[in-house]
Amino acid sequence: MHPTHCLISTQVAADLVCPITQELPFDPVMAEDGKIYERNAIVEWLGRERTSPVTRAHMGRRLLPAIQTKNTISTLIKSGAIDGELAEAWRGKLEDEKAVNECRARAEDGDGEAMWRLGSWSGHGQYGLAKDAAQARAWYERSAAARDPRGMAGFGSCLLNGYGGPKNTSLGWVYITDAAHLGSDVGAYLLGEAFLKGFHNLPKDSVQARFWLKKAVDKECKHKHLSREATADAEKWLRELNE
């Protein structure tokens, strides 16, 4: 590329970068300060601030979709006018969007595992989805209705902790216990932890705690979706119970 063209491309890319994420926005919106932002980033910002991230002047919450900006970014990346880390990051978001769309299509066809995945991604703010407790709970509930053990464990945990909606301890344990019996290591872990510590109206019971924690860490469960951190905790608690 000619040096002049390279300079122009660099300047264009700099103008398109979201001031908050310092990346090319995949879902660009224009805020009241006239600047273009990644939607999730500016929504989160305006949830705690009432000023522009750029000018620091007072700013409302009105956002306008910047479809033309997204089209421009896509064209510049495809043409090679924007490359390097900025382009790679944007392409990664494109792959995330594809994965979410494919997963959502399966979920709408009744796939309980896909529903659980969408719940997990929404709960953790992954694959380009905004972190949304209510949305996560809704997908977990649909997954639980489809009798997916992972979704049942997720929905049961939401009920236990009041995550994304009302708390219901009794119903939460129904879903979690069913999930554990159907092979969810998260369900087994939650039961083991609760019996170990006497959480959520369950009594302390070392026998029950050992039984469920062993299932969670000894690979006895068919559906393995327990995090590494939780697995490490379960292993530690099981060692302490066996000493």
PDB file of C-alpha atoms in Angstrom:
ATOM      1  CA  MET A   1       0.000   0.000   0.000  1.00  0.00           C
ATOM      2  CA  HIS A   2       1.231   3.504  -0.847  1.00  0.00           C
ATOM      3  CA  PRO A   3       2.496   5.381   2.265  1.00  0.00           C
ATOM      4  CA  THR A   4      -0.147   8.097   1.788  1.00  0.00           C
ATOM      5  CA  HIS A   5      -2.924   5.514   1.565  1.00  0.00           C
ATOM      6  CA  CYS A   6      -1.535   3.764   4.650  1.00  0.00           C
ATOM      7  CA  LEU A   7      -1.638   7.044   6.587  1.00  0.00           C
ATOM      8  CA  ILE A   8      -5.213   7.736   5.499  1.00  0.00           C
ATOM      9  CA  SER A   9      -6.296   4.209   6.495  1.00  0.00           C
ATOM     10  CA  THR A  10      -4.665   4.617   9.896  1.00  0.00           C
ATOM     11  CA  GLN A  11      -6.463   7.914  10.443  1.00  0.00           C
ATOM     12  CA  VAL A  12      -9.804   6.437   9.345  1.00  0.00           C
ATOM     13  CA  ALA A  13      -9.355   3.464  11.686  1.00  0.00           C
ATOM     14  CA  ALA A  14      -8.505   5.814  14.568  1.00  0.00           C
ATOM     15  CA  ASP A  15     -11.678   7.819  13.911  1.00  0.00           C
ATOM     16  CA  LEU A  16     -13.810   4.665  13.936  1.00  0.00           C
ATOM     17  CA  VAL A  17     -12.419   3.162  17.146  1.00  0.00           C
ATOM     18  CA  CYS A  18     -14.775   3.195  20.143  1.00  0.00           C
ATOM     19  CA  PRO A  19     -13.392   5.643  22.750  1.00  0.00           C
ATOM     20  CA  ILE A  20     -14.248   3.189  25.549  1.00  0.00           C
ATOM     21  CA  THR A  21     -13.129  -0.200  24.228  1.00  0.00           C
ATOM     22  CA  GLN A  22     -10.400   1.146  21.921  1.00  0.00           C
ATOM     23  CA  GLU A  23     -11.614  -1.387  19.351  1.00  0.00           C
ATOM     24  CA  LEU A  24     -13.637  -1.104  16.161  1.00  0.00           C
ATOM     25  CA  PRO A  25     -17.301  -1.270  17.234  1.00  0.00           C
ATOM     26  CA  PHE A  26     -19.217  -4.300  16.024  1.00  0.00           C
ATOM     27  CA  ASP A  27     -22.602  -2.901  17.079  1.00  0.00           C
ATOM     28  CA  PRO A  28     -21.919   0.833  16.647  1.00  0.00           C
ATOM     29  CA  VAL A  29     -24.264   3.491  17.988  1.00  0.00           C
ATOM     30  CA  MET A  30     -24.092   7.271  18.018  1.00  0.00           C
ATOM     31  CA  ALA A  31     -24.521   8.900  21.418  1.00  0.00           C
ATOM     32  CA  GLU A  32     -25.761  12.417  22.144  1.00  0.00           C
ATOM     33  CA  ASP A  33     -22.178  13.726  22.071  1.00  0.00           C
ATOM     34  CA  GLY A  34     -21.997  12.819  18.379  1.00  0.00           C
ATOM     35  CA  LYS A  35     -19.421  10.067  18.969  1.00  0.00           C
ATOM     36  CA  ILE A  36     -19.624   6.444  17.823  1.00  0.00           C
ATOM     37  CA  TYR A  37     -19.409   3.740  20.500  1.00  0.00           C
ATOM     38  CA  GLU A  38     -19.761  -0.017  20.904  1.00  0.00           C
ATOM     39  CA  ARG A  39     -23.355  -0.405  22.123  1.00  0.00           C
ATOM     40  CA  ASN A  40     -22.637  -2.631  25.131  1.00  0.00           C
ATOM     41  CA  ALA A  41     -19.792  -0.374  26.277  1.00  0.00           C
ATOM     42  CA  ILE A  42     -21.728   2.895  26.161  1.00  0.00           C
ATOM     43  CA  VAL A  43     -24.852   1.315  27.681  1.00  0.00           C
ATOM     44  CA  GLU A  44     -22.743   0.110  30.616  1.00  0.00           C
ATOM     45  CA  TRP A  45     -21.103   3.547  30.891  1.00  0.00           C
ATOM     46  CA  LEU A  46     -24.441   5.396  30.890  1.00  0.00           C
ATOM     47  CA  GLY A  47     -25.711   2.987  33.512  1.00  0.00           C
ATOM     48  CA  ARG A  48     -23.334   4.575  36.002  1.00  0.00           C
ATOM     49  CA  GLU A  49     -22.428   7.964  34.472  1.00  0.00           C
ATOM     50  CA  ARG A  50     -24.357  10.917  33.032  1.00  0.00           C
ATOM     51  CA  THR A  51     -21.481  12.404  31.093  1.00  0.00           C
ATOM     52  CA  SER A  52     -19.777  11.839  27.748  1.00  0.00           C
ATOM     53  CA  PRO A  53     -16.733   9.532  28.004  1.00  0.00           C
ATOM     54  CA  VAL A  54     -14.979  11.891  25.579  1.00  0.00           C
ATOM     55  CA  THR A  55     -15.999  15.454  26.493  1.00  0.00           C
ATOM     56  CA  ARG A  56     -17.157  14.828  30.084  1.00  0.00           C
ATOM     57  CA  ALA A  57     -20.117  17.115  29.376  1.00  0.00           C
ATOM     58  CA  HIS A  58     -23.579  16.088  30.604  1.00  0.00           C
ATOM     59  CA  MET A  59     -25.163  13.535  28.258  1.00  0.00           C
ATOM     60  CA  GLY A  60     -28.474  11.700  28.074  1.00  0.00           C
ATOM     61  CA  ARG A  61     -29.037   8.033  27.297  1.00  0.00           C
ATOM     62  CA  ARG A  62     -30.393   8.355  23.755  1.00  0.00           C
ATOM     63  CA  LEU A  63     -28.498   6.145  21.298  1.00  0.00           C
ATOM     64  CA  LEU A  64     -28.958   5.830  17.540  1.00  0.00           C
ATOM     65  CA  PRO A  65     -27.886   2.737  15.555  1.00  0.00           C
ATOM     66  CA  ALA A  66     -24.940   3.580  13.269  1.00  0.00           C
ATOM     67  CA  ILE A  67     -25.525   0.986  10.551  1.00  0.00           C
ATOM     68  CA  GLN A  68     -23.556   2.947   7.949  1.00  0.00           C
ATOM     69  CA  THR A  69     -20.526   2.927  10.251  1.00  0.00           C
ATOM     70  CA  LYS A  70     -20.666  -0.859  10.572  1.00  0.00           C
ATOM     71  CA  ASN A  71     -20.911  -1.214   6.798  1.00  0.00           C
ATOM     72  CA  THR A  72     -17.932   1.113   6.371  1.00  0.00           C
ATOM     73  CA  ILE A  73     -15.818  -0.851   8.846  1.00  0.00           C
ATOM     74  CA  SER A  74     -16.731  -4.136   7.152  1.00  0.00           C
ATOM     75  CA  THR A  75     -15.802  -2.768   3.725  1.00  0.00           C
ATOM     76  CA  LEU A  76     -12.481  -1.354   4.933  1.00  0.00           C
ATOM     77  CA  ILE A  77     -11.506  -4.627   6.599  1.00  0.00           C
ATOM     78  CA  LYS A  78     -12.482  -6.747   3.594  1.00  0.00           C
ATOM     79  CA  SER A  79     -10.475  -4.470   1.296  1.00  0.00           C
ATOM     80  CA  GLY A  80      -7.430  -4.634   3.548  1.00  0.00           C
ATOM     81  CA  ALA A  81      -7.531  -0.892   4.210  1.00  0.00           C
ATOM     82  CA  ILE A  82      -7.747  -1.719   7.921  1.00  0.00           C
ATOM     83  CA  ASP A  83      -5.673  -4.676   9.096  1.00  0.00           C
ATOM     84  CA  GLY A  84      -3.646  -5.826  12.080  1.00  0.00           C
ATOM     85  CA  GLU A  85      -5.012  -6.277  15.607  1.00  0.00           C
ATOM     86  CA  LEU A  86      -8.027  -4.013  15.077  1.00  0.00           C
ATOM     87  CA  ALA A  87      -9.171  -6.037  12.083  1.00  0.00           C
ATOM     88  CA  GLU A  88      -8.517  -9.384  13.778  1.00  0.00           C
ATOM     89  CA  ALA A  89     -10.524  -8.370  16.827  1.00  0.00           C
ATOM     90  CA  TRP A  90     -13.437  -7.289  14.623  1.00  0.00           C
ATOM     91  CA  ARG A  91     -13.335 -10.564  12.674  1.00  0.00           C
ATOM     92  CA  GLY A  92     -13.434 -12.394  16.013  1.00  0.00           C
ATOM     93  CA  LYS A  93     -16.643 -10.552  16.870  1.00  0.00           C
ATOM     94  CA  LEU A  94     -18.040 -11.593  13.491  1.00  0.00           C
ATOM     95  CA  GLU A  95     -17.342 -15.231  14.387  1.00  0.00           C
ATOM     96  CA  ASP A  96     -19.002 -14.718  17.783  1.00  0.00           C
ATOM     97  CA  GLU A  97     -22.105 -13.296  16.082  1.00  0.00           C
ATOM     98  CA  LYS A  98     -22.250 -16.307  13.775  1.00  0.00           C
ATOM     99  CA  ALA A  99     -21.961 -18.697  16.741  1.00  0.00           C
ATOM    100  CA  VAL A 100     -24.739 -16.887  18.627  1.00  0.00           C
ATOM    101  CA  ASN A 101     -27.048 -16.863  15.605  1.00  0.00           C
ATOM    102  CA  GLU A 102     -26.509 -20.573  14.994  1.00  0.00           C
ATOM    103  CA  CYS A 103     -27.064 -21.352  18.683  1.00  0.00           C
ATOM    104  CA  ARG A 104     -30.211 -19.220  18.790  1.00  0.00           C
ATOM    105  CA  ALA A 105     -31.600 -21.017  15.734  1.00  0.00           C
ATOM    106  CA  ARG A 106     -31.084 -24.383  17.459  1.00  0.00           C
ATOM    107  CA  ALA A 107     -32.649 -23.029  20.654  1.00  0.00           C
ATOM    108  CA  GLU A 108     -35.739 -21.841  18.781  1.00  0.00           C
ATOM    109  CA  ASP A 109     -36.022 -25.379  17.374  1.00  0.00           C
ATOM    110  CA  GLY A 110     -36.228 -26.718  20.930  1.00  0.00           C
ATOM    111  CA  ASP A 111     -32.580 -27.664  21.605  1.00  0.00           C
ATOM    112  CA  GLY A 112     -32.184 -27.532  25.399  1.00  0.00           C
ATOM    113  CA  GLU A 113     -28.389 -27.516  25.245  1.00  0.00           C
ATOM    114  CA  ALA A 114     -28.443 -24.473  22.948  1.00  0.00           C
ATOM    115  CA  MET A 115     -30.791 -22.716  25.383  1.00  0.00           C
ATOM    116  CA  TRP A 116     -28.374 -23.456  28.215  1.00  0.00           C
ATOM    117  CA  ARG A 117     -25.449 -22.088  26.213  1.00  0.00           C
ATOM    118  CA  LEU A 118     -27.289 -18.849  25.498  1.00  0.00           C
ATOM    119  CA  GLY A 119     -28.089 -18.590  29.205  1.00  0.00           C
ATOM    120  CA  SER A 120     -24.451 -19.099  30.122  1.00  0.00           C
ATOM    121  CA  TRP A 121     -23.212 -16.614  27.516  1.00  0.00           C
ATOM    122  CA  SER A 122     -25.747 -14.011  28.669  1.00  0.00           C
ATOM    123  CA  GLY A 123     -24.875 -14.581  32.311  1.00  0.00           C
ATOM    124  CA  HIS A 124     -21.155 -14.104  31.692  1.00  0.00           C
ATOM    125  CA  GLY A 125     -21.349 -11.511  28.912  1.00  0.00           C
ATOM    126  CA  GLN A 126     -19.647 -13.786  26.377  1.00  0.00           C
ATOM    127  CA  TYR A 127     -19.719 -14.093  22.584  1.00  0.00           C
ATOM    128  CA  GLY A 128     -20.650 -10.453  22.189  1.00  0.00           C
ATOM    129  CA  LEU A 129     -23.779 -10.710  24.330  1.00  0.00           C
ATOM    130  CA  ALA A 130     -24.365  -8.097  26.997  1.00  0.00           C
ATOM    131  CA  LYS A 131     -24.187  -9.408  30.550  1.00  0.00           C
ATOM    132  CA  ASP A 132     -27.862  -9.722  31.450  1.00  0.00           C
ATOM    133  CA  ALA A 133     -29.087 -11.663  34.475  1.00  0.00           C
ATOM    134  CA  ALA A 134     -32.752 -11.604  33.434  1.00  0.00           C
ATOM    135  CA  GLN A 135     -31.920 -12.857  29.930  1.00  0.00           C
ATOM    136  CA  ALA A 136     -29.677 -15.583  31.343  1.00  0.00           C
ATOM    137  CA  ARG A 137     -32.407 -16.735  33.703  1.00  0.00           C
ATOM    138  CA  ALA A 138     -34.985 -16.773  30.899  1.00  0.00           C
ATOM    139  CA  TRP A 139     -32.804 -19.025  28.720  1.00  0.00           C
ATOM    140  CA  TYR A 140     -31.997 -21.292  31.681  1.00  0.00           C
ATOM    141  CA  GLU A 141     -35.713 -21.611  32.431  1.00  0.00           C
ATOM    142  CA  ARG A 142     -36.456 -22.587  28.830  1.00  0.00           C
ATOM    143  CA  SER A 143     -33.590 -25.084  28.918  1.00  0.00           C
ATOM    144  CA  ALA A 144     -34.899 -26.544  32.176  1.00  0.00           C
ATOM    145  CA  ALA A 145     -38.357 -26.914  30.626  1.00  0.00           C
ATOM    146  CA  ALA A 146     -36.679 -28.906  27.832  1.00  0.00           C
ATOM    147  CA  ARG A 147     -35.189 -31.124  30.590  1.00  0.00           C
ATOM    148  CA  ASP A 148     -31.564 -30.312  29.836  1.00  0.00           C
ATOM    149  CA  PRO A 149     -29.630 -31.073  33.065  1.00  0.00           C
ATOM    150  CA  ARG A 150     -27.280 -28.095  32.589  1.00  0.00           C
ATOM    151  CA  GLY A 151     -30.177 -25.714  32.122  1.00  0.00           C
ATOM    152  CA  MET A 152     -31.948 -27.199  35.134  1.00  0.00           C
ATOM    153  CA  ALA A 153     -28.875 -26.603  37.294  1.00  0.00           C
ATOM    154  CA  GLY A 154     -28.561 -23.053  35.955  1.00  0.00           C
ATOM    155  CA  PHE A 155     -32.217 -22.217  36.535  1.00  0.00           C
ATOM    156  CA  GLY A 156     -32.130 -23.816  39.980  1.00  0.00           C
ATOM    157  CA  SER A 157     -29.123 -21.670  40.915  1.00  0.00           C
ATOM    158  CA  CYS A 158     -30.965 -18.559  39.701  1.00  0.00           C
ATOM    159  CA  LEU A 159     -33.925 -19.496  41.918  1.00  0.00           C
ATOM    160  CA  LEU A 160     -31.684 -20.142  44.925  1.00  0.00           C
ATOM    161  CA  ASN A 161     -29.902 -16.816  44.654  1.00  0.00           C
ATOM    162  CA  GLY A 162     -32.603 -14.585  43.202  1.00  0.00           C
ATOM    163  CA  TYR A 163     -30.455 -14.058  40.106  1.00  0.00           C
ATOM    164  CA  GLY A 164     -32.356 -12.305  37.336  1.00  0.00           C
ATOM    165  CA  GLY A 165     -35.701 -12.621  39.108  1.00  0.00           C
ATOM    166  CA  PRO A 166     -37.506 -13.673  42.319  1.00  0.00           C
ATOM    167  CA  LYS A 167     -35.874 -16.016  44.797  1.00  0.00           C
ATOM    168  CA  ASN A 168     -37.509 -19.393  45.442  1.00  0.00           C
ATOM    169  CA  THR A 169     -35.310 -21.705  47.492  1.00  0.00           C
ATOM    170  CA  SER A 170     -37.636 -24.713  47.552  1.00  0.00           C
ATOM    171  CA  LEU A 171     -38.199 -24.747  43.804  1.00  0.00           C
ATOM    172  CA  GLY A 172     -34.506 -24.104  43.256  1.00  0.00           C
ATOM    173  CA  TRP A 173     -33.596 -27.293  45.078  1.00  0.00           C
ATOM    174  CA  VAL A 174     -36.135 -29.257  43.034  1.00  0.00           C
ATOM    175  CA  TYR A 175     -34.406 -28.248  39.801  1.00  0.00           C
ATOM    176  CA  ILE A 176     -30.880 -28.669  41.170  1.00  0.00           C
ATOM    177  CA  THR A 177     -31.587 -32.108  42.628  1.00  0.00           C
ATOM    178  CA  ASP A 178     -33.159 -33.253  39.365  1.00  0.00           C
ATOM    179  CA  ALA A 179     -30.149 -31.876  37.489  1.00  0.00           C
ATOM    180  CA  ALA A 180     -27.727 -33.731  39.769  1.00  0.00           C
ATOM    181  CA  HIS A 181     -29.583 -37.030  39.363  1.00  0.00           C
ATOM    182  CA  LEU A 182     -29.566 -36.539  35.586  1.00  0.00           C
ATOM    183  CA  GLY A 183     -25.785 -36.121  35.593  1.00  0.00           C
ATOM    184  CA  SER A 184     -25.015 -32.413  35.991  1.00  0.00           C
ATOM    185  CA  ASP A 185     -21.754 -31.880  37.875  1.00  0.00           C
ATOM    186  CA  VAL A 186     -22.906 -28.346  38.747  1.00  0.00           C
ATOM    187  CA  GLY A 187     -26.027 -29.783  40.352  1.00  0.00           C
ATOM    188  CA  ALA A 188     -23.895 -32.251  42.329  1.00  0.00           C
ATOM    189  CA  TYR A 189     -21.506 -29.471  43.350  1.00  0.00           C
ATOM    190  CA  LEU A 190     -24.310 -27.189  44.565  1.00  0.00           C
ATOM    191  CA  LEU A 191     -25.799 -29.967  46.676  1.00  0.00           C
ATOM    192  CA  GLY A 192     -22.392 -30.927  48.063  1.00  0.00           C
ATOM    193  CA  GLU A 193     -21.536 -27.345  48.998  1.00  0.00           C
ATOM    194  CA  ALA A 194     -24.935 -26.742  50.592  1.00  0.00           C
ATOM    195  CA  PHE A 195     -24.735 -29.916  52.729  1.00  0.00           C
ATOM    196  CA  LEU A 196     -21.158 -29.063  53.680  1.00  0.00           C
ATOM    197  CA  LYS A 197     -21.946 -25.521  54.816  1.00  0.00           C
ATOM    198  CA  GLY A 198     -25.646 -25.680  55.642  1.00  0.00           C
ATOM    199  CA  PHE A 199     -26.626 -23.266  52.866  1.00  0.00           C
ATOM    200  CA  HIS A 200     -30.116 -22.371  51.595  1.00  0.00           C
ATOM    201  CA  ASN A 201     -32.125 -24.185  54.275  1.00  0.00           C
ATOM    202  CA  LEU A 202     -30.268 -27.492  53.953  1.00  0.00           C
ATOM    203  CA  PRO A 203     -28.714 -28.934  57.127  1.00  0.00           C
ATOM    204  CA  LYS A 204     -25.023 -29.614  57.499  1.00  0.00           C
ATOM    205  CA  ASP A 205     -24.525 -33.262  56.585  1.00  0.00           C
ATOM    206  CA  SER A 206     -21.016 -34.546  55.931  1.00  0.00           C
ATOM    207  CA  VAL A 207     -22.257 -37.845  54.481  1.00  0.00           C
ATOM    208  CA  GLN A 208     -24.433 -36.122  51.888  1.00  0.00           C
ATOM    209  CA  ALA A 209     -21.737 -33.545  51.236  1.00  0.00           C
ATOM    210  CA  ARG A 210     -19.136 -36.226  50.569  1.00  0.00           C
ATOM    211  CA  PHE A 211     -21.524 -38.180  48.313  1.00  0.00           C
ATOM    212  CA  TRP A 212     -22.326 -35.232  46.036  1.00  0.00           C
ATOM    213  CA  LEU A 213     -18.877 -33.663  45.997  1.00  0.00           C
ATOM    214  CA  LYS A 214     -17.380 -37.006  45.006  1.00  0.00           C
ATOM    215  CA  LYS A 215     -19.772 -37.186  42.063  1.00  0.00           C
ATOM    216  CA  ALA A 216     -18.792 -33.674  41.014  1.00  0.00           C
ATOM    217  CA  VAL A 217     -15.019 -34.253  41.043  1.00  0.00           C
ATOM    218  CA  ASP A 218     -14.671 -37.955  40.200  1.00  0.00           C
ATOM    219  CA  LYS A 219     -16.034 -37.549  36.654  1.00  0.00           C
ATOM    220  CA  GLU A 220     -19.100 -39.595  37.539  1.00  0.00           C
ATOM    221  CA  CYS A 221     -21.399 -36.977  36.023  1.00  0.00           C
ATOM    222  CA  LYS A 222     -22.330 -37.169  32.342  1.00  0.00           C
ATOM    223  CA  HIS A 223     -22.765 -33.425  31.912  1.00  0.00           C
ATOM    224  CA  LYS A 224     -19.553 -31.601  32.845  1.00  0.00           C
ATOM    225  CA  HIS A 225     -19.954 -27.831  32.993  1.00  0.00           C
ATOM    226  CA  LEU A 226     -18.397 -27.027  36.364  1.00  0.00           C
ATOM    227  CA  SER A 227     -15.767 -24.281  36.300  1.00  0.00           C
ATOM    228  CA  ARG A 228     -12.144 -24.999  37.146  1.00  0.00           C
ATOM    229  CA  GLU A 229     -12.374 -22.795  40.238  1.00  0.00           C
ATOM    230  CA  ALA A 230     -15.434 -24.632  41.545  1.00  0.00           C
ATOM    231  CA  THR A 231     -13.839 -27.991  40.760  1.00  0.00           C
ATOM    232  CA  ALA A 232     -10.754 -26.992  42.755  1.00  0.00           C
ATOM    233  CA  ASP A 233     -12.959 -25.952  45.700  1.00  0.00           C
ATOM    234  CA  ALA A 234     -14.863 -29.237  45.574  1.00  0.00           C
ATOM    235  CA  GLU A 235     -11.629 -31.239  45.541  1.00  0.00           C
ATOM    236  CA  LYS A 236     -10.346 -29.271  48.532  1.00  0.00           C
ATOM    237  CA  TRP A 237     -13.562 -29.778  50.514  1.00  0.00           C
ATOM    238  CA  LEU A 238     -13.598 -33.486  49.700  1.00  0.00           C
ATOM    239  CA  ARG A 239     -10.008 -33.887  50.930  1.00  0.00           C
ATOM    240  CA  GLU A 240     -10.915 -32.121  54.174  1.00  0.00           C
ATOM    241  CA  LEU A 241     -13.955 -34.389  54.645  1.00  0.00           C
ATOM    242  CA  ASN A 242     -11.835 -37.495  54.099  1.00  0.00           C
ATOM    243  CA  GLU A 243      -9.133 -36.484  56.580  1.00  0.00           C
TER     244      GLU A 243
END
